[in-house]
């Protein structure tokens, strides 16, 4: 198998045939967990104007809700209640879907979420940076990920300055 998409969450996995040219970034669990009111960084290739299509953009956001349960916000549309993080308005643009949301702290850099879409239901090819966005939290679907890859994910090393090493399975 090369790609697996969850029927229950707005997440998927891509299986590589060889090691990636970059080091993996661990999931935000234990020492790398996002916190309500905490800062997160969105990094994605979405467009903010016609001239920057394909440009890697980064923006700092604040976690508005760590475990969103409100159906009207779209949080219960996919997956279990509470499996979505919601950011404050600003930052997400058309084309950002699938981009990572990072937590960076004294222990390193961790994947806290994956861009799913805007809280509001309107769709547009233009930047929707005025809306809150939904991010499925990979830490809430570790069991599904482990089932798909056929092994346990290691917990991140929670020692300051380690860069969060040890958060991946280590297979290539």
mmCIF file of N, CA and C in Angstrom, residues 70-136:
data_model
loop_
_atom_site.group_PDB
_atom_site.id
_atom_site.type_symbol
_atom_site.label_atom_id
_atom_site.label_comp_id
_atom_site.label_asym_id
_atom_site.label_seq_id
_atom_site.Cartn_x
_atom_site.Cartn_y
_atom_site.Cartn_z
ATOM 1 N N UNK A 70 -17.854 21.223 19.160
ATOM 2 C CA UNK A 70 -19.020 21.891 18.608
ATOM 3 C C UNK A 70 -19.292 21.446 17.178
ATOM 4 N N UNK A 71 -20.418 20.790 16.956
ATOM 5 C CA UNK A 71 -20.773 20.304 15.630
ATOM 6 C C UNK A 71 -20.902 21.455 14.641
ATOM 7 N N UNK A 72 -21.456 22.584 15.084
ATOM 8 C CA UNK A 72 -21.666 23.703 14.165
ATOM 9 C C UNK A 72 -20.349 24.293 13.661
ATOM 10 N N UNK A 73 -19.253 24.069 14.354
ATOM 11 C CA UNK A 73 -17.951 24.534 13.877
ATOM 12 C C UNK A 73 -17.334 23.542 12.899
ATOM 13 N N UNK A 74 -17.944 22.365 12.786
ATOM 14 C CA UNK A 74 -17.415 21.341 11.904
ATOM 15 C C UNK A 74 -16.521 20.348 12.618
ATOM 16 N N UNK A 75 -16.350 20.522 13.922
ATOM 17 C CA UNK A 75 -15.432 19.671 14.676
ATOM 18 C C UNK A 75 -15.889 18.225 14.750
ATOM 19 N N UNK A 76 -17.178 17.980 14.689
ATOM 20 C CA UNK A 76 -17.684 16.617 14.787
ATOM 21 C C UNK A 76 -17.994 16.027 13.409
ATOM 22 N N UNK A 77 -17.626 16.732 12.348
ATOM 23 C CA UNK A 77 -17.902 16.243 10.999
ATOM 24 C C UNK A 77 -17.092 15.004 10.673
ATOM 25 N N UNK A 78 -15.852 14.965 11.134
ATOM 26 C CA UNK A 78 -14.964 13.823 10.940
ATOM 27 C C UNK A 78 -14.443 13.426 12.306
ATOM 28 N N UNK A 79 -14.361 12.143 12.557
ATOM 29 C CA UNK A 79 -13.689 11.670 13.759
ATOM 30 C C UNK A 79 -14.448 11.887 15.039
ATOM 31 N N UNK A 80 -13.822 11.452 16.098
ATOM 32 C CA UNK A 80 -14.419 11.524 17.424
ATOM 33 C C UNK A 80 -14.451 12.952 17.926
ATOM 34 N N UNK A 81 -15.454 13.244 18.720
ATOM 35 C CA UNK A 81 -15.557 14.553 19.342
ATOM 36 C C UNK A 81 -14.283 14.821 20.138
ATOM 37 N N UNK A 82 -13.736 16.004 19.991
ATOM 38 C CA UNK A 82 -12.532 16.367 20.718
ATOM 39 C C UNK A 82 -11.243 16.039 19.994
ATOM 40 N N UNK A 83 -11.323 15.516 18.778
ATOM 41 C CA UNK A 83 -10.102 15.144 18.059
ATOM 42 C C UNK A 83 -9.566 16.272 17.183
ATOM 43 N N UNK A 84 -10.188 17.444 17.244
ATOM 44 C CA UNK A 84 -9.755 18.578 16.437
ATOM 45 C C UNK A 84 -9.282 19.734 17.305
ATOM 46 N N UNK A 85 -8.227 20.384 16.855
ATOM 47 C CA UNK A 85 -7.725 21.611 17.444
ATOM 48 C C UNK A 85 -8.261 22.748 16.573
ATOM 49 N N UNK A 86 -8.607 23.871 17.165
ATOM 50 C CA UNK A 86 -9.089 25.032 16.421
ATOM 51 C C UNK A 86 -8.154 26.200 16.713
ATOM 52 N N UNK A 87 -7.692 26.864 15.643
ATOM 53 C CA UNK A 87 -6.810 28.015 15.813
ATOM 54 C C UNK A 87 -7.620 29.296 15.900
ATOM 55 N N UNK A 88 -6.970 30.338 16.344
ATOM 56 C CA UNK A 88 -7.562 31.667 16.282
ATOM 57 C C UNK A 88 -7.612 32.075 14.815
ATOM 58 N N UNK A 89 -8.427 33.077 14.472
ATOM 59 C CA UNK A 89 -8.493 33.504 13.073
ATOM 60 C C UNK A 89 -7.135 33.980 12.561
ATOM 61 N N UNK A 90 -6.926 33.743 11.284
ATOM 62 C CA UNK A 90 -5.706 34.211 10.640
ATOM 63 C C UNK A 90 -4.796 33.072 10.249
ATOM 64 N N UNK A 91 -4.223 33.180 9.090
ATOM 65 C CA UNK A 91 -3.185 32.248 8.719
ATOM 66 C C UNK A 91 -3.529 31.231 7.667
ATOM 67 N N UNK A 92 -4.653 30.532 7.759
ATOM 68 C CA UNK A 92 -4.940 29.477 6.804
ATOM 69 C C UNK A 92 -5.436 30.045 5.488
ATOM 70 N N UNK A 93 -4.900 29.520 4.380
ATOM 71 C CA UNK A 93 -5.287 29.994 3.055
ATOM 72 C C UNK A 93 -5.633 28.820 2.164
ATOM 73 N N UNK A 94 -6.289 29.104 1.040
ATOM 74 C CA UNK A 94 -6.590 28.064 0.078
ATOM 75 C C UNK A 94 -5.310 27.377 -0.372
ATOM 76 N N UNK A 95 -5.329 26.048 -0.404
ATOM 77 C CA UNK A 95 -4.153 25.283 -0.788
ATOM 78 C C UNK A 95 -3.310 24.820 0.378
ATOM 79 N N UNK A 96 -3.675 25.205 1.613
ATOM 80 C CA UNK A 96 -2.908 24.807 2.791
ATOM 81 C C UNK A 96 -3.272 23.418 3.303
ATOM 82 N N UNK A 97 -4.375 22.837 2.825
ATOM 83 C CA UNK A 97 -4.818 21.540 3.331
ATOM 84 C C UNK A 97 -3.698 20.517 3.316
ATOM 85 N N UNK A 98 -3.565 19.803 4.424
ATOM 86 C CA UNK A 98 -2.530 18.793 4.569
ATOM 87 C C UNK A 98 -1.234 19.325 5.151
ATOM 88 N N UNK A 99 -1.118 20.649 5.263
ATOM 89 C CA UNK A 99 0.100 21.235 5.835
ATOM 90 C C UNK A 99 0.175 21.011 7.334
ATOM 91 N N UNK A 100 1.378 20.945 7.876
ATOM 92 C CA UNK A 100 1.536 20.684 9.307
ATOM 93 C C UNK A 100 1.383 21.921 10.172
ATOM 94 N N UNK A 101 0.896 21.683 11.376
ATOM 95 C CA UNK A 101 0.806 22.697 12.424
ATOM 96 C C UNK A 101 1.770 22.234 13.511
ATOM 97 N N UNK A 102 2.765 23.044 13.824
ATOM 98 C CA UNK A 102 3.820 22.648 14.751
ATOM 99 C C UNK A 102 3.705 23.327 16.107
ATOM 100 N N UNK A 103 4.140 22.598 17.133
ATOM 101 C CA UNK A 103 4.415 23.157 18.452
ATOM 102 C C UNK A 103 5.930 23.164 18.561
ATOM 103 N N UNK A 104 6.500 24.290 18.968
ATOM 104 C CA UNK A 104 7.935 24.366 19.214
ATOM 105 C C UNK A 104 8.107 24.798 20.665
ATOM 106 N N UNK A 105 8.814 23.973 21.435
ATOM 107 C CA UNK A 105 9.056 24.314 22.834
ATOM 108 C C UNK A 105 10.474 23.911 23.227
ATOM 109 N N UNK A 106 10.762 23.934 24.519
ATOM 110 C CA UNK A 106 12.126 23.628 24.976
ATOM 111 C C UNK A 106 12.547 22.198 24.650
ATOM 112 N N UNK A 107 11.601 21.321 24.313
ATOM 113 C CA UNK A 107 11.925 19.934 24.000
ATOM 114 C C UNK A 107 12.114 19.702 22.505
ATOM 115 N N UNK A 108 11.748 20.658 21.688
ATOM 116 C CA UNK A 108 11.918 20.509 20.250
ATOM 117 C C UNK A 108 10.702 20.931 19.454
ATOM 118 N N UNK A 109 10.572 20.372 18.263
ATOM 119 C CA UNK A 109 9.492 20.693 17.323
ATOM 120 C C UNK A 109 8.626 19.444 17.155
ATOM 121 N N UNK A 110 7.298 19.633 17.204
ATOM 122 C CA UNK A 110 6.358 18.518 17.170
ATOM 123 C C UNK A 110 5.179 18.840 16.248
ATOM 124 N N UNK A 111 4.623 17.826 15.589
ATOM 125 C CA UNK A 111 3.432 18.004 14.756
ATOM 126 C C UNK A 111 2.202 17.954 15.663
ATOM 127 N N UNK A 112 1.489 19.082 15.763
ATOM 128 C CA UNK A 112 0.317 19.187 16.630
ATOM 129 C C UNK A 112 -0.985 19.029 15.866
ATOM 130 N N UNK A 113 -0.951 19.241 14.557
ATOM 131 C CA UNK A 113 -2.166 19.159 13.758
ATOM 132 C C UNK A 113 -1.835 19.157 12.282
ATOM 133 N N UNK A 114 -2.870 18.928 11.484
ATOM 134 C CA UNK A 114 -2.765 18.931 10.030
ATOM 135 C C UNK A 114 -3.915 19.784 9.503
ATOM 136 N N UNK A 115 -3.635 20.715 8.597
ATOM 137 C CA UNK A 115 -4.677 21.603 8.083
ATOM 138 C C UNK A 115 -5.800 20.786 7.447
ATOM 139 N N UNK A 116 -7.028 21.026 7.927
ATOM 140 C CA UNK A 116 -8.202 20.373 7.353
ATOM 141 C C UNK A 116 -9.010 21.383 6.550
ATOM 142 N N UNK A 117 -9.438 22.447 7.193
ATOM 143 C CA UNK A 117 -10.223 23.449 6.492
ATOM 144 C C UNK A 117 -10.727 24.519 7.429
ATOM 145 N N UNK A 118 -11.466 25.482 6.894
ATOM 146 C CA UNK A 118 -11.981 26.575 7.717
ATOM 147 C C UNK A 118 -13.129 26.098 8.594
ATOM 148 N N UNK A 119 -13.307 26.780 9.715
ATOM 149 C CA UNK A 119 -14.435 26.489 10.589
ATOM 150 C C UNK A 119 -15.733 26.783 9.859
ATOM 151 N N UNK A 120 -15.777 27.900 9.135
ATOM 152 C CA UNK A 120 -16.970 28.229 8.360
ATOM 153 C C UNK A 120 -17.037 27.338 7.134
ATOM 154 N N UNK A 121 -18.227 27.203 6.549
ATOM 155 C CA UNK A 121 -18.401 26.250 5.457
ATOM 156 C C UNK A 121 -18.171 26.827 4.068
ATOM 157 N N UNK A 122 -17.955 28.113 3.924
ATOM 158 C CA UNK A 122 -17.741 28.678 2.593
ATOM 159 C C UNK A 122 -16.426 28.172 2.017
ATOM 160 N N UNK A 123 -16.387 28.040 0.709
ATOM 161 C CA UNK A 123 -15.156 27.614 0.052
ATOM 162 C C UNK A 123 -14.726 28.700 -0.912
ATOM 163 N N UNK A 124 -13.431 28.826 -1.063
ATOM 164 C CA UNK A 124 -12.893 29.869 -1.924
ATOM 165 C C UNK A 124 -11.472 29.503 -2.298
ATOM 166 N N UNK A 125 -11.015 29.961 -3.450
ATOM 167 C CA UNK A 125 -9.623 29.779 -3.826
ATOM 168 C C UNK A 125 -8.756 30.895 -3.259
ATOM 169 N N UNK A 126 -9.391 31.876 -2.663
ATOM 170 C CA UNK A 126 -8.647 33.004 -2.125
ATOM 171 C C UNK A 126 -8.294 32.750 -0.680
ATOM 172 N N UNK A 127 -7.351 33.504 -0.165
ATOM 173 C CA UNK A 127 -6.914 33.349 1.216
ATOM 174 C C UNK A 127 -8.090 33.571 2.159
ATOM 175 N N UNK A 128 -8.264 32.654 3.075
ATOM 176 C CA UNK A 128 -9.365 32.769 4.042
ATOM 177 C C UNK A 128 -8.787 32.995 5.427
ATOM 178 N N UNK A 129 -7.837 33.929 5.482
ATOM 179 C CA UNK A 129 -7.111 34.131 6.731
ATOM 180 C C UNK A 129 -7.935 34.794 7.821
ATOM 181 N N UNK A 130 -9.165 35.183 7.529
ATOM 182 C CA UNK A 130 -10.005 35.798 8.547
ATOM 183 C C UNK A 130 -10.809 34.754 9.311
ATOM 184 N N UNK A 131 -10.701 33.493 8.924
ATOM 185 C CA UNK A 131 -11.495 32.447 9.546
ATOM 186 C C UNK A 131 -10.648 31.601 10.483
ATOM 187 N N UNK A 132 -11.343 31.007 11.457
ATOM 188 C CA UNK A 132 -10.680 29.996 12.268
ATOM 189 C C UNK A 132 -10.527 28.748 11.410
ATOM 190 N N UNK A 133 -9.581 27.898 11.756
ATOM 191 C CA UNK A 133 -9.356 26.687 10.983
ATOM 192 C C UNK A 133 -9.353 25.465 11.887
ATOM 193 N N UNK A 134 -9.702 24.322 11.285
ATOM 194 C CA UNK A 134 -9.707 23.043 11.987
ATOM 195 C C UNK A 134 -8.449 22.267 11.636
ATOM 196 N N UNK A 135 -7.880 21.627 12.633
ATOM 197 C CA UNK A 135 -6.681 20.814 12.455
ATOM 198 C C UNK A 135 -6.897 19.487 13.170
ATOM 199 N N UNK A 136 -7.044 18.362 12.439
ATOM 200 C CA UNK A 136 -7.093 17.082 13.126
ATOM 201 C C UNK A 136 -5.803 16.917 13.939
#
